[in-house]
Amino acid sequence: MVILGAGPAGLVLGNLLHANGIDCLVLERAERSHLHARARAGFLAANTVRVLARHGLADGLLRHGTRHAVCEFRTEDGRFRLDYGTLGRGEQHTVYPQQELVADLLARYLDAGGRISFGTEALAVLGAEGDRPVVTVCGADGRPGRVPARYVAGCDGRHGAARRSLPPEAVRHRRDHGVSWLGLLAQAPPSLDAVGYAVHERGLAGHMARTPDVTRYYLQWERGVPAEAWSEERVWDELALRMRAADHGPLRQGRIVQRAVVDLESDVLEPLRYGSLFLAGDAASLLAPAAAKGANLAVLAAELLAEALLDDLVHGDPSGLERYSARCLEHLWRAQEFSHWMVQLLHHPSGVGGETLFHDALRRSRLTSLRTSRAHQDWFAENYVGV
Ligand code: FAD
């Protein structure tokens, strides 16, 4: 079994297969030190924690993660909080930085004797339509190579070799939300005890705790403007303005240690199986980060794929592999629908004229409904934490 990519999807899959006696080789373009430092997600859904705990992969996050169950909306009509841990299914997030989770999964896989080749870039998956595919690679020494496989799991993200190797008939459903965010990591304690979404006419500002000393902030950002264009002072001033700090309390500032511009795009590949090649995680579907779902769906897909592969490779039953794509897509589309709804909730529409006014009035009405309707709040909570 060859797995492309050592992110959450590839490493959960590798751990589950290796623990059940399947020989796996993970091909990872980056070096291990880079994976330990790559800060991305942080909000893990209750189901993600259950999946990881079920397979003995949750020690670190259960020990060091913190529970989170409140979000706060700041809008032109005032402020309201949703204690989503008491709404919907009553589930909470566990906040645990993605790079810590990846480090835990890597350590567990390697300690158990799993094979991984760092610094090795997969170039293409050849012969996926048959049952003896080959992955062409560029090794750590720069030399080309060929890695034969029985099955290949494409867990190498949206720009990986798996996607590049798909046949022309692969369908890519795609949406560009026309909005960009400047993602920031600040060496500063959280400023509020909730996820903060400030919907402002100047654009969204977001606040998400990561650890007691590190907070992620987002600023809606003009597309094409470089991440470094603003000074730290200007960034903090703009965050304070959009988060209405003058009314609701100051932000706890600190050094900005990471900046990256994210264009909000979503896509879904269909199907998720091409002969011996399977897609999981961001390689299967990219989610706009508005609802913090990507890492959670990567873990879910990895478990579904591992179950199906084990049925085939251990018990000789290929029916799970035949169902994998449909099972996974059902969850992906649910998450896509909710993420799309969140994008529309959190951003003023761009442009002028009657149509823009119409969409803006819908956005405001959605926020009012979320503030006042218990049924709407239950629906929100179920989708916000659920995958
Ligand atoms: P990745 O984590 O991208 O891993 C893919 C791996 O494949 C990488 O290690 C890469 O180096 C490797 N690779 C790529 N190409 C090749 C190749 N050709 N050959 C070999 N290796 C290759 N999600 C959430 O659920 N909650 C959040 O709060 C959240 N916040 C986010 C904040 C930001 C700023 C960003 C950018 C994303 C966030 N996400 C969040 C999304 C989440 O990080 C991703 O959905 C998640 O990392 C997907 O996991 P993956 O394993 O599919 O892919």
JSON list of N, CA and C in Angstrom, two decimals, residues 118-159:
[
{"chain": "A", "resi": 118, "resn": "PHE", "atom": "N", "xyz": [10.63, 10.62, 3.79]},
{"chain": "A", "resi": 118, "resn": "PHE", "atom": "CA", "xyz": [10.55, 12.08, 3.79]},
{"chain": "A", "resi": 118, "resn": "PHE", "atom": "C", "xyz": [11.34, 12.65, 2.61]},
{"chain": "A", "resi": 119, "resn": "GLY", "atom": "N", "xyz": [11.03, 13.86, 2.25]},
{"chain": "A", "resi": 119, "resn": "GLY", "atom": "CA", "xyz": [11.78, 14.53, 1.18]},
{"chain": "A", "resi": 119, "resn": "GLY", "atom": "C", "xyz": [11.59, 13.86, -0.18]},
{"chain": "A", "resi": 120, "resn": "THR", "atom": "N", "xyz": [10.51, 13.09, -0.30]},
{"chain": "A", "resi": 120, "resn": "THR", "atom": "CA", "xyz": [10.25, 12.35, -1.54]},
{"chain": "A", "resi": 120, "resn": "THR", "atom": "C", "xyz": [8.96, 12.85, -2.17]},
{"chain": "A", "resi": 121, "resn": "GLU", "atom": "N", "xyz": [9.07, 13.43, -3.34]},
{"chain": "A", "resi": 121, "resn": "GLU", "atom": "CA", "xyz": [7.88, 13.98, -3.99]},
{"chain": "A", "resi": 121, "resn": "GLU", "atom": "C", "xyz": [7.31, 12.98, -4.98]},
{"chain": "A", "resi": 122, "resn": "ALA", "atom": "N", "xyz": [6.03, 12.66, -4.79]},
{"chain": "A", "resi": 122, "resn": "ALA", "atom": "CA", "xyz": [5.35, 11.83, -5.80]},
{"chain": "A", "resi": 122, "resn": "ALA", "atom": "C", "xyz": [5.10, 12.71, -7.01]},
{"chain": "A", "resi": 123, "resn": "LEU", "atom": "N", "xyz": [5.38, 12.17, -8.19]},
{"chain": "A", "resi": 123, "resn": "LEU", "atom": "CA", "xyz": [5.19, 12.95, -9.42]},
{"chain": "A", "resi": 123, "resn": "LEU", "atom": "C", "xyz": [3.90, 12.55, -10.12]},
{"chain": "A", "resi": 124, "resn": "ALA", "atom": "N", "xyz": [3.63, 11.26, -10.20]},
{"chain": "A", "resi": 124, "resn": "ALA", "atom": "CA", "xyz": [2.42, 10.79, -10.89]},
{"chain": "A", "resi": 124, "resn": "ALA", "atom": "C", "xyz": [2.09, 9.38, -10.46]},
{"chain": "A", "resi": 125, "resn": "VAL", "atom": "N", "xyz": [0.82, 9.04, -10.60]},
{"chain": "A", "resi": 125, "resn": "VAL", "atom": "CA", "xyz": [0.38, 7.66, -10.37]},
{"chain": "A", "resi": 125, "resn": "VAL", "atom": "C", "xyz": [0.07, 7.09, -11.75]},
{"chain": "A", "resi": 126, "resn": "LEU", "atom": "N", "xyz": [0.82, 6.07, -12.15]},
{"chain": "A", "resi": 126, "resn": "LEU", "atom": "CA", "xyz": [0.64, 5.48, -13.48]},
{"chain": "A", "resi": 126, "resn": "LEU", "atom": "C", "xyz": [-0.10, 4.16, -13.35]},
{"chain": "A", "resi": 127, "resn": "GLY", "atom": "N", "xyz": [-0.92, 3.84, -14.33]},
{"chain": "A", "resi": 127, "resn": "GLY", "atom": "CA", "xyz": [-1.59, 2.54, -14.37]},
{"chain": "A", "resi": 127, "resn": "GLY", "atom": "C", "xyz": [-2.64, 2.36, -13.30]},
{"chain": "A", "resi": 128, "resn": "ALA", "atom": "N", "xyz": [-3.24, 3.46, -12.83]},
{"chain": "A", "resi": 128, "resn": "ALA", "atom": "CA", "xyz": [-4.22, 3.35, -11.74]},
{"chain": "A", "resi": 128, "resn": "ALA", "atom": "C", "xyz": [-5.46, 2.57, -12.17]},
{"chain": "A", "resi": 129, "resn": "GLU", "atom": "N", "xyz": [-5.71, 2.53, -13.47]},
{"chain": "A", "resi": 129, "resn": "GLU", "atom": "CA", "xyz": [-6.93, 1.82, -13.92]},
{"chain": "A", "resi": 129, "resn": "GLU", "atom": "C", "xyz": [-6.76, 0.31, -13.76]},
{"chain": "A", "resi": 130, "resn": "GLY", "atom": "N", "xyz": [-5.52, -0.18, -13.63]},
{"chain": "A", "resi": 130, "resn": "GLY", "atom": "CA", "xyz": [-5.28, -1.61, -13.44]},
{"chain": "A", "resi": 130, "resn": "GLY", "atom": "C", "xyz": [-5.07, -1.93, -11.97]},
{"chain": "A", "resi": 131, "resn": "ASP", "atom": "N", "xyz": [-4.59, -3.16, -11.68]},
{"chain": "A", "resi": 131, "resn": "ASP", "atom": "CA", "xyz": [-4.40, -3.49, -10.26]},
{"chain": "A", "resi": 131, "resn": "ASP", "atom": "C", "xyz": [-2.92, -3.50, -9.87]},
{"chain": "A", "resi": 132, "resn": "ARG", "atom": "N", "xyz": [-2.03, -2.93, -10.72]},
{"chain": "A", "resi": 132, "resn": "ARG", "atom": "CA", "xyz": [-0.61, -2.82, -10.35]},
{"chain": "A", "resi": 132, "resn": "ARG", "atom": "C", "xyz": [-0.10, -1.41, -10.66]},
{"chain": "A", "resi": 133, "resn": "PRO", "atom": "N", "xyz": [-0.63, -0.41, -9.96]},
{"chain": "A", "resi": 133, "resn": "PRO", "atom": "CA", "xyz": [-0.18, 0.96, -10.25]},
{"chain": "A", "resi": 133, "resn": "PRO", "atom": "C", "xyz": [1.27, 1.18, -9.81]},
{"chain": "A", "resi": 134, "resn": "VAL", "atom": "N", "xyz": [1.86, 2.21, -10.38]},
{"chain": "A", "resi": 134, "resn": "VAL", "atom": "CA", "xyz": [3.24, 2.59, -10.03]},
{"chain": "A", "resi": 134, "resn": "VAL", "atom": "C", "xyz": [3.24, 4.09, -9.74]},
{"chain": "A", "resi": 135, "resn": "VAL", "atom": "N", "xyz": [3.93, 4.47, -8.67]},
{"chain": "A", "resi": 135, "resn": "VAL", "atom": "CA", "xyz": [4.07, 5.90, -8.37]},
{"chain": "A", "resi": 135, "resn": "VAL", "atom": "C", "xyz": [5.48, 6.32, -8.79]},
{"chain": "A", "resi": 136, "resn": "THR", "atom": "N", "xyz": [5.55, 7.33, -9.66]},
{"chain": "A", "resi": 136, "resn": "THR", "atom": "CA", "xyz": [6.87, 7.86, -10.01]},
{"chain": "A", "resi": 136, "resn": "THR", "atom": "C", "xyz": [7.22, 8.96, -9.01]},
{"chain": "A", "resi": 137, "resn": "VAL", "atom": "N", "xyz": [8.48, 8.98, -8.59]},
{"chain": "A", "resi": 137, "resn": "VAL", "atom": "CA", "xyz": [8.88, 9.92, -7.53]},
{"chain": "A", "resi": 137, "resn": "VAL", "atom": "C", "xyz": [10.19, 10.62, -7.88]},
{"chain": "A", "resi": 138, "resn": "CYS", "atom": "N", "xyz": [10.39, 11.72, -7.17]},
{"chain": "A", "resi": 138, "resn": "CYS", "atom": "CA", "xyz": [11.71, 12.36, -7.15]},
{"chain": "A", "resi": 138, "resn": "CYS", "atom": "C", "xyz": [12.20, 12.22, -5.71]},
{"chain": "A", "resi": 139, "resn": "GLY", "atom": "N", "xyz": [13.25, 11.45, -5.51]},
{"chain": "A", "resi": 139, "resn": "GLY", "atom": "CA", "xyz": [13.71, 11.12, -4.16]},
{"chain": "A", "resi": 139, "resn": "GLY", "atom": "C", "xyz": [14.44, 12.27, -3.48]},
{"chain": "A", "resi": 140, "resn": "ALA", "atom": "N", "xyz": [14.77, 12.06, -2.21]},
{"chain": "A", "resi": 140, "resn": "ALA", "atom": "CA", "xyz": [15.45, 13.09, -1.42]},
{"chain": "A", "resi": 140, "resn": "ALA", "atom": "C", "xyz": [16.79, 13.47, -2.05]},
{"chain": "A", "resi": 141, "resn": "ASP", "atom": "N", "xyz": [17.42, 12.51, -2.79]},
{"chain": "A", "resi": 141, "resn": "ASP", "atom": "CA", "xyz": [18.70, 12.81, -3.43]},
{"chain": "A", "resi": 141, "resn": "ASP", "atom": "C", "xyz": [18.51, 13.42, -4.82]},
{"chain": "A", "resi": 142, "resn": "GLY", "atom": "N", "xyz": [17.25, 13.72, -5.17]},
{"chain": "A", "resi": 142, "resn": "GLY", "atom": "CA", "xyz": [16.97, 14.32, -6.48]},
{"chain": "A", "resi": 142, "resn": "GLY", "atom": "C", "xyz": [16.84, 13.30, -7.60]},
{"chain": "A", "resi": 143, "resn": "ARG", "atom": "N", "xyz": [17.02, 12.03, -7.27]},
{"chain": "A", "resi": 143, "resn": "ARG", "atom": "CA", "xyz": [16.96, 10.99, -8.31]},
{"chain": "A", "resi": 143, "resn": "ARG", "atom": "C", "xyz": [15.53, 10.53, -8.54]},
{"chain": "A", "resi": 144, "resn": "PRO", "atom": "N", "xyz": [15.19, 10.24, -9.80]},
{"chain": "A", "resi": 144, "resn": "PRO", "atom": "CA", "xyz": [13.85, 9.71, -10.07]},
{"chain": "A", "resi": 144, "resn": "PRO", "atom": "C", "xyz": [13.74, 8.25, -9.62]},
{"chain": "A", "resi": 145, "resn": "GLY", "atom": "N", "xyz": [12.53, 7.84, -9.32]},
{"chain": "A", "resi": 145, "resn": "GLY", "atom": "CA", "xyz": [12.33, 6.45, -8.93]},
{"chain": "A", "resi": 145, "resn": "GLY", "atom": "C", "xyz": [10.92, 6.01, -9.26]},
{"chain": "A", "resi": 146, "resn": "ARG", "atom": "N", "xyz": [10.67, 4.70, -9.11]},
{"chain": "A", "resi": 146, "resn": "ARG", "atom": "CA", "xyz": [9.34, 4.14, -9.37]},
{"chain": "A", "resi": 146, "resn": "ARG", "atom": "C", "xyz": [8.98, 3.24, -8.19]},
{"chain": "A", "resi": 147, "resn": "VAL", "atom": "N", "xyz": [7.80, 3.46, -7.63]},
{"chain": "A", "resi": 147, "resn": "VAL", "atom": "CA", "xyz": [7.37, 2.68, -6.46]},
{"chain": "A", "resi": 147, "resn": "VAL", "atom": "C", "xyz": [6.11, 1.90, -6.84]},
{"chain": "A", "resi": 148, "resn": "PRO", "atom": "N", "xyz": [6.22, 0.58, -6.93]},
{"chain": "A", "resi": 148, "resn": "PRO", "atom": "CA", "xyz": [5.03, -0.22, -7.27]},
{"chain": "A", "resi": 148, "resn": "PRO", "atom": "C", "xyz": [4.10, -0.34, -6.06]},
{"chain": "A", "resi": 149, "resn": "ALA", "atom": "N", "xyz": [2.81, -0.54, -6.33]},
{"chain": "A", "resi": 149, "resn": "ALA", "atom": "CA", "xyz": [1.83, -0.61, -5.23]},
{"chain": "A", "resi": 149, "resn": "ALA", "atom": "C", "xyz": [0.71, -1.56, -5.61]},
{"chain": "A", "resi": 150, "resn": "ARG", "atom": "N", "xyz": [-0.02, -2.02, -4.59]},
{"chain": "A", "resi": 150, "resn": "ARG", "atom": "CA", "xyz": [-1.29, -2.71, -4.88]},
{"chain": "A", "resi": 150, "resn": "ARG", "atom": "C", "xyz": [-2.39, -1.66, -4.97]},
{"chain": "A", "resi": 151, "resn": "TYR", "atom": "N", "xyz": [-2.43, -0.78, -3.95]},
{"chain": "A", "resi": 151, "resn": "TYR", "atom": "CA", "xyz": [-3.35, 0.36, -3.97]},
{"chain": "A", "resi": 151, "resn": "TYR", "atom": "C", "xyz": [-2.56, 1.63, -3.65]},
{"chain": "A", "resi": 152, "resn": "VAL", "atom": "N", "xyz": [-3.07, 2.76, -4.14]},
{"chain": "A", "resi": 152, "resn": "VAL", "atom": "CA", "xyz": [-2.45, 4.06, -3.82]},
{"chain": "A", "resi": 152, "resn": "VAL", "atom": "C", "xyz": [-3.52, 4.93, -3.17]},
{"chain": "A", "resi": 153, "resn": "ALA", "atom": "N", "xyz": [-3.19, 5.53, -2.03]},
{"chain": "A", "resi": 153, "resn": "ALA", "atom": "CA", "xyz": [-4.10, 6.49, -1.39]},
{"chain": "A", "resi": 153, "resn": "ALA", "atom": "C", "xyz": [-3.55, 7.88, -1.64]},
{"chain": "A", "resi": 154, "resn": "GLY", "atom": "N", "xyz": [-4.31, 8.69, -2.34]},
{"chain": "A", "resi": 154, "resn": "GLY", "atom": "CA", "xyz": [-3.91, 10.07, -2.63]},
{"chain": "A", "resi": 154, "resn": "GLY", "atom": "C", "xyz": [-4.35, 10.95, -1.47]},
{"chain": "A", "resi": 155, "resn": "CYS", "atom": "N", "xyz": [-3.41, 11.22, -0.55]},
{"chain": "A", "resi": 155, "resn": "CYS", "atom": "CA", "xyz": [-3.69, 12.06, 0.63]},
{"chain": "A", "resi": 155, "resn": "CYS", "atom": "C", "xyz": [-2.75, 13.26, 0.58]},
{"chain": "A", "resi": 156, "resn": "ASP", "atom": "N", "xyz": [-2.41, 13.71, -0.62]},
{"chain": "A", "resi": 156, "resn": "ASP", "atom": "CA", "xyz": [-1.36, 14.72, -0.79]},
{"chain": "A", "resi": 156, "resn": "ASP", "atom": "C", "xyz": [-1.93, 16.09, -1.13]},
{"chain": "A", "resi": 157, "resn": "GLY", "atom": "N", "xyz": [-3.12, 16.37, -0.65]},
{"chain": "A", "resi": 157, "resn": "GLY", "atom": "CA", "xyz": [-3.65, 17.74, -0.72]},
{"chain": "A", "resi": 157, "resn": "GLY", "atom": "C", "xyz": [-4.12, 18.15, -2.11]},
{"chain": "A", "resi": 158, "resn": "ARG", "atom": "N", "xyz": [-4.47, 19.43, -2.20]},
{"chain": "A", "resi": 158, "resn": "ARG", "atom": "CA", "xyz": [-5.12, 19.90, -3.43]},
{"chain": "A", "resi": 158, "resn": "ARG", "atom": "C", "xyz": [-4.15, 20.06, -4.59]},
{"chain": "A", "resi": 159, "resn": "HIS", "atom": "N", "xyz": [-2.84, 20.19, -4.33]},
{"chain": "A", "resi": 159, "resn": "HIS", "atom": "CA", "xyz": [-1.89, 20.38, -5.43]},
{"chain": "A", "resi": 159, "resn": "HIS", "atom": "C", "xyz": [-1.02, 19.13, -5.62]}
]
